[in-house]
């Protein structure tokens, strides 16, 4: 079972940038699609970006034009470049396959954007 480990979160001012990384314990190549999800306390986890094996990408409307997802199958890693961050982007960010695998969720990485 592949496990994902997220890193790169932190505290940043509105308008700033962060780059999240997600390392998989196994090969990411076998996953057709990988995604970044986020969860705010009291709300359901939402998919904000995903990338196909073909490298085609899809974004939630709330992050479109600001976030960029990429994958490096050679390094078994998925990235999320987040620019022009807003306070409403504050959340715990996770990566997983799309659709997600229940036993593959990691601890996530906290992103906090101050106004």
Short mmCIF file of N, CA and C in Angstrom, two decimals, residues 47-110:
data_model
loop_
_atom_site.label_atom_id
_atom_site.label_comp_id
_atom_site.label_asym_id
_atom_site.label_seq_id
_atom_site.Cartn_x
_atom_site.Cartn_y
_atom_site.Cartn_z
N UNK A 47 -10.84 18.35 -3.11
CA UNK A 47 -9.78 18.20 -4.10
C UNK A 47 -9.54 19.55 -4.75
N UNK A 48 -8.31 20.05 -4.68
CA UNK A 48 -8.04 21.38 -5.24
C UNK A 48 -7.29 21.31 -6.57
N UNK A 49 -6.56 20.21 -6.79
CA UNK A 49 -5.82 20.09 -8.05
C UNK A 49 -5.49 18.63 -8.29
N UNK A 50 -5.54 18.19 -9.52
CA UNK A 50 -5.06 16.86 -9.83
C UNK A 50 -4.38 16.83 -11.18
N UNK A 51 -3.53 15.82 -11.34
CA UNK A 51 -2.72 15.70 -12.54
C UNK A 51 -2.77 14.26 -13.02
N UNK A 52 -3.04 14.10 -14.30
CA UNK A 52 -3.09 12.79 -14.93
C UNK A 52 -1.68 12.31 -15.27
N UNK A 53 -1.58 11.03 -15.59
CA UNK A 53 -0.30 10.49 -16.02
C UNK A 53 0.17 11.21 -17.29
N UNK A 54 -0.76 11.66 -18.08
CA UNK A 54 -0.44 12.41 -19.30
C UNK A 54 0.05 13.81 -19.00
N UNK A 55 -0.01 14.19 -17.72
CA UNK A 55 0.32 15.53 -17.18
C UNK A 55 -0.78 16.56 -17.42
N UNK A 56 -1.93 16.14 -17.93
CA UNK A 56 -3.07 17.07 -17.99
C UNK A 56 -3.47 17.42 -16.56
N UNK A 57 -3.83 18.66 -16.34
CA UNK A 57 -4.15 19.12 -14.99
C UNK A 57 -5.55 19.71 -14.90
N UNK A 58 -6.13 19.64 -13.71
CA UNK A 58 -7.43 20.22 -13.44
C UNK A 58 -7.38 20.89 -12.08
N UNK A 59 -8.03 22.05 -11.97
CA UNK A 59 -8.01 22.82 -10.73
C UNK A 59 -9.41 23.20 -10.29
N UNK A 60 -9.57 23.30 -8.97
CA UNK A 60 -10.81 23.86 -8.45
C UNK A 60 -10.85 25.34 -8.82
N UNK A 61 -12.05 25.86 -9.00
CA UNK A 61 -12.19 27.26 -9.39
C UNK A 61 -11.52 28.20 -8.38
N UNK A 62 -11.53 27.81 -7.12
CA UNK A 62 -11.01 28.68 -6.07
C UNK A 62 -9.49 28.87 -6.15
N UNK A 63 -8.78 27.98 -6.86
CA UNK A 63 -7.31 28.07 -6.91
C UNK A 63 -6.80 28.25 -8.34
N UNK A 64 -7.70 28.19 -9.29
CA UNK A 64 -7.29 28.27 -10.70
C UNK A 64 -6.54 29.57 -10.97
N UNK A 65 -5.40 29.45 -11.65
CA UNK A 65 -4.59 30.62 -11.97
C UNK A 65 -3.58 30.97 -10.89
N UNK A 66 -3.71 30.36 -9.72
CA UNK A 66 -2.80 30.64 -8.60
C UNK A 66 -1.96 29.43 -8.21
N UNK A 67 -2.51 28.23 -8.33
CA UNK A 67 -1.82 27.00 -7.94
C UNK A 67 -1.41 26.23 -9.20
N UNK A 68 -0.28 25.53 -9.09
CA UNK A 68 0.19 24.68 -10.18
C UNK A 68 0.64 23.34 -9.61
N UNK A 69 0.06 22.27 -10.13
CA UNK A 69 0.42 20.93 -9.70
C UNK A 69 1.37 20.31 -10.73
N UNK A 70 2.33 19.55 -10.24
CA UNK A 70 3.25 18.85 -11.14
C UNK A 70 3.66 17.53 -10.48
N UNK A 71 4.18 16.62 -11.28
CA UNK A 71 4.60 15.33 -10.76
C UNK A 71 5.93 14.94 -11.38
N UNK A 72 6.73 14.24 -10.61
CA UNK A 72 8.01 13.70 -11.08
C UNK A 72 7.98 12.21 -10.76
N UNK A 73 7.60 11.40 -11.74
CA UNK A 73 7.47 9.97 -11.49
C UNK A 73 8.82 9.33 -11.18
N UNK A 74 9.89 9.90 -11.68
CA UNK A 74 11.22 9.37 -11.38
C UNK A 74 11.57 9.52 -9.91
N UNK A 75 11.04 10.55 -9.28
CA UNK A 75 11.30 10.80 -7.86
C UNK A 75 10.10 10.40 -6.99
N UNK A 76 9.06 9.87 -7.62
CA UNK A 76 7.84 9.48 -6.89
C UNK A 76 7.32 10.64 -6.04
N UNK A 77 7.28 11.81 -6.63
CA UNK A 77 6.92 13.02 -5.90
C UNK A 77 5.92 13.85 -6.69
N UNK A 78 5.02 14.47 -5.94
CA UNK A 78 4.04 15.39 -6.50
C UNK A 78 4.23 16.74 -5.82
N UNK A 79 4.10 17.81 -6.57
CA UNK A 79 4.32 19.15 -6.04
C UNK A 79 3.08 20.01 -6.22
N UNK A 80 2.97 21.01 -5.36
CA UNK A 80 1.92 22.02 -5.53
C UNK A 80 2.56 23.38 -5.28
N UNK A 81 2.70 24.15 -6.34
CA UNK A 81 3.19 25.52 -6.22
C UNK A 81 1.99 26.42 -5.99
N UNK A 82 2.02 27.15 -4.89
CA UNK A 82 0.90 28.00 -4.52
C UNK A 82 1.36 29.45 -4.50
N UNK A 83 0.78 30.25 -5.36
CA UNK A 83 1.11 31.67 -5.44
C UNK A 83 -0.10 32.51 -5.08
N UNK A 84 0.14 33.78 -4.80
CA UNK A 84 -0.94 34.72 -4.48
C UNK A 84 -1.88 34.14 -3.43
N UNK A 85 -1.30 33.63 -2.37
CA UNK A 85 -2.08 32.95 -1.35
C UNK A 85 -3.04 33.91 -0.65
N UNK A 86 -4.19 33.37 -0.27
CA UNK A 86 -5.24 34.13 0.40
C UNK A 86 -5.52 33.49 1.76
N UNK A 87 -6.05 34.27 2.69
CA UNK A 87 -6.38 33.68 4.01
C UNK A 87 -7.31 32.48 3.89
N UNK A 88 -8.20 32.47 2.89
CA UNK A 88 -9.10 31.33 2.73
C UNK A 88 -8.41 30.07 2.22
N UNK A 89 -7.13 30.16 1.87
CA UNK A 89 -6.37 28.97 1.51
C UNK A 89 -5.84 28.24 2.75
N UNK A 90 -6.02 28.84 3.92
CA UNK A 90 -5.57 28.21 5.16
C UNK A 90 -6.26 26.87 5.35
N UNK A 91 -5.47 25.81 5.50
CA UNK A 91 -6.01 24.45 5.60
C UNK A 91 -4.85 23.48 5.82
N UNK A 92 -5.20 22.24 6.09
CA UNK A 92 -4.22 21.16 6.05
C UNK A 92 -4.29 20.56 4.64
N UNK A 93 -3.14 20.45 4.00
CA UNK A 93 -3.06 19.96 2.63
C UNK A 93 -2.53 18.53 2.61
N UNK A 94 -3.19 17.71 1.81
CA UNK A 94 -2.85 16.30 1.68
C UNK A 94 -2.70 15.95 0.20
N UNK A 95 -1.95 14.90 -0.07
CA UNK A 95 -1.96 14.35 -1.42
C UNK A 95 -2.42 12.91 -1.36
N UNK A 96 -2.93 12.45 -2.48
CA UNK A 96 -3.42 11.08 -2.58
C UNK A 96 -3.71 10.83 -4.05
N UNK A 97 -4.04 9.61 -4.37
CA UNK A 97 -4.45 9.34 -5.73
C UNK A 97 -5.85 9.92 -5.95
N UNK A 98 -6.27 9.96 -7.20
CA UNK A 98 -7.62 10.39 -7.54
C UNK A 98 -8.25 9.27 -8.37
N UNK A 99 -9.31 8.63 -7.88
CA UNK A 99 -9.93 8.84 -6.58
C UNK A 99 -8.99 8.42 -5.44
N UNK A 100 -9.26 8.93 -4.26
CA UNK A 100 -8.36 8.71 -3.14
C UNK A 100 -8.45 7.28 -2.61
N UNK A 101 -7.35 6.87 -1.98
CA UNK A 101 -7.28 5.55 -1.34
C UNK A 101 -7.28 5.79 0.17
N UNK A 102 -8.25 5.21 0.86
CA UNK A 102 -8.46 5.52 2.27
C UNK A 102 -7.23 5.22 3.11
N UNK A 103 -6.52 4.15 2.81
CA UNK A 103 -5.38 3.75 3.62
C UNK A 103 -4.09 4.46 3.25
N UNK A 104 -4.13 5.38 2.30
CA UNK A 104 -2.92 6.07 1.85
C UNK A 104 -2.79 7.49 2.35
N UNK A 105 -3.78 7.98 3.12
CA UNK A 105 -3.69 9.36 3.61
C UNK A 105 -2.50 9.52 4.55
N UNK A 106 -1.76 10.61 4.37
CA UNK A 106 -0.67 10.96 5.27
C UNK A 106 -1.15 11.92 6.35
N UNK A 107 -0.20 12.54 7.04
CA UNK A 107 -0.54 13.47 8.11
C UNK A 107 -0.92 14.85 7.58
N UNK A 108 -0.54 15.12 6.35
CA UNK A 108 -0.82 16.41 5.77
C UNK A 108 0.21 17.45 6.22
N UNK A 109 0.12 18.62 5.61
CA UNK A 109 1.00 19.74 5.99
C UNK A 109 0.14 20.99 6.13
N UNK A 110 0.33 21.69 7.25
CA UNK A 110 -0.50 22.86 7.56
C UNK A 110 -0.02 24.07 6.77
#
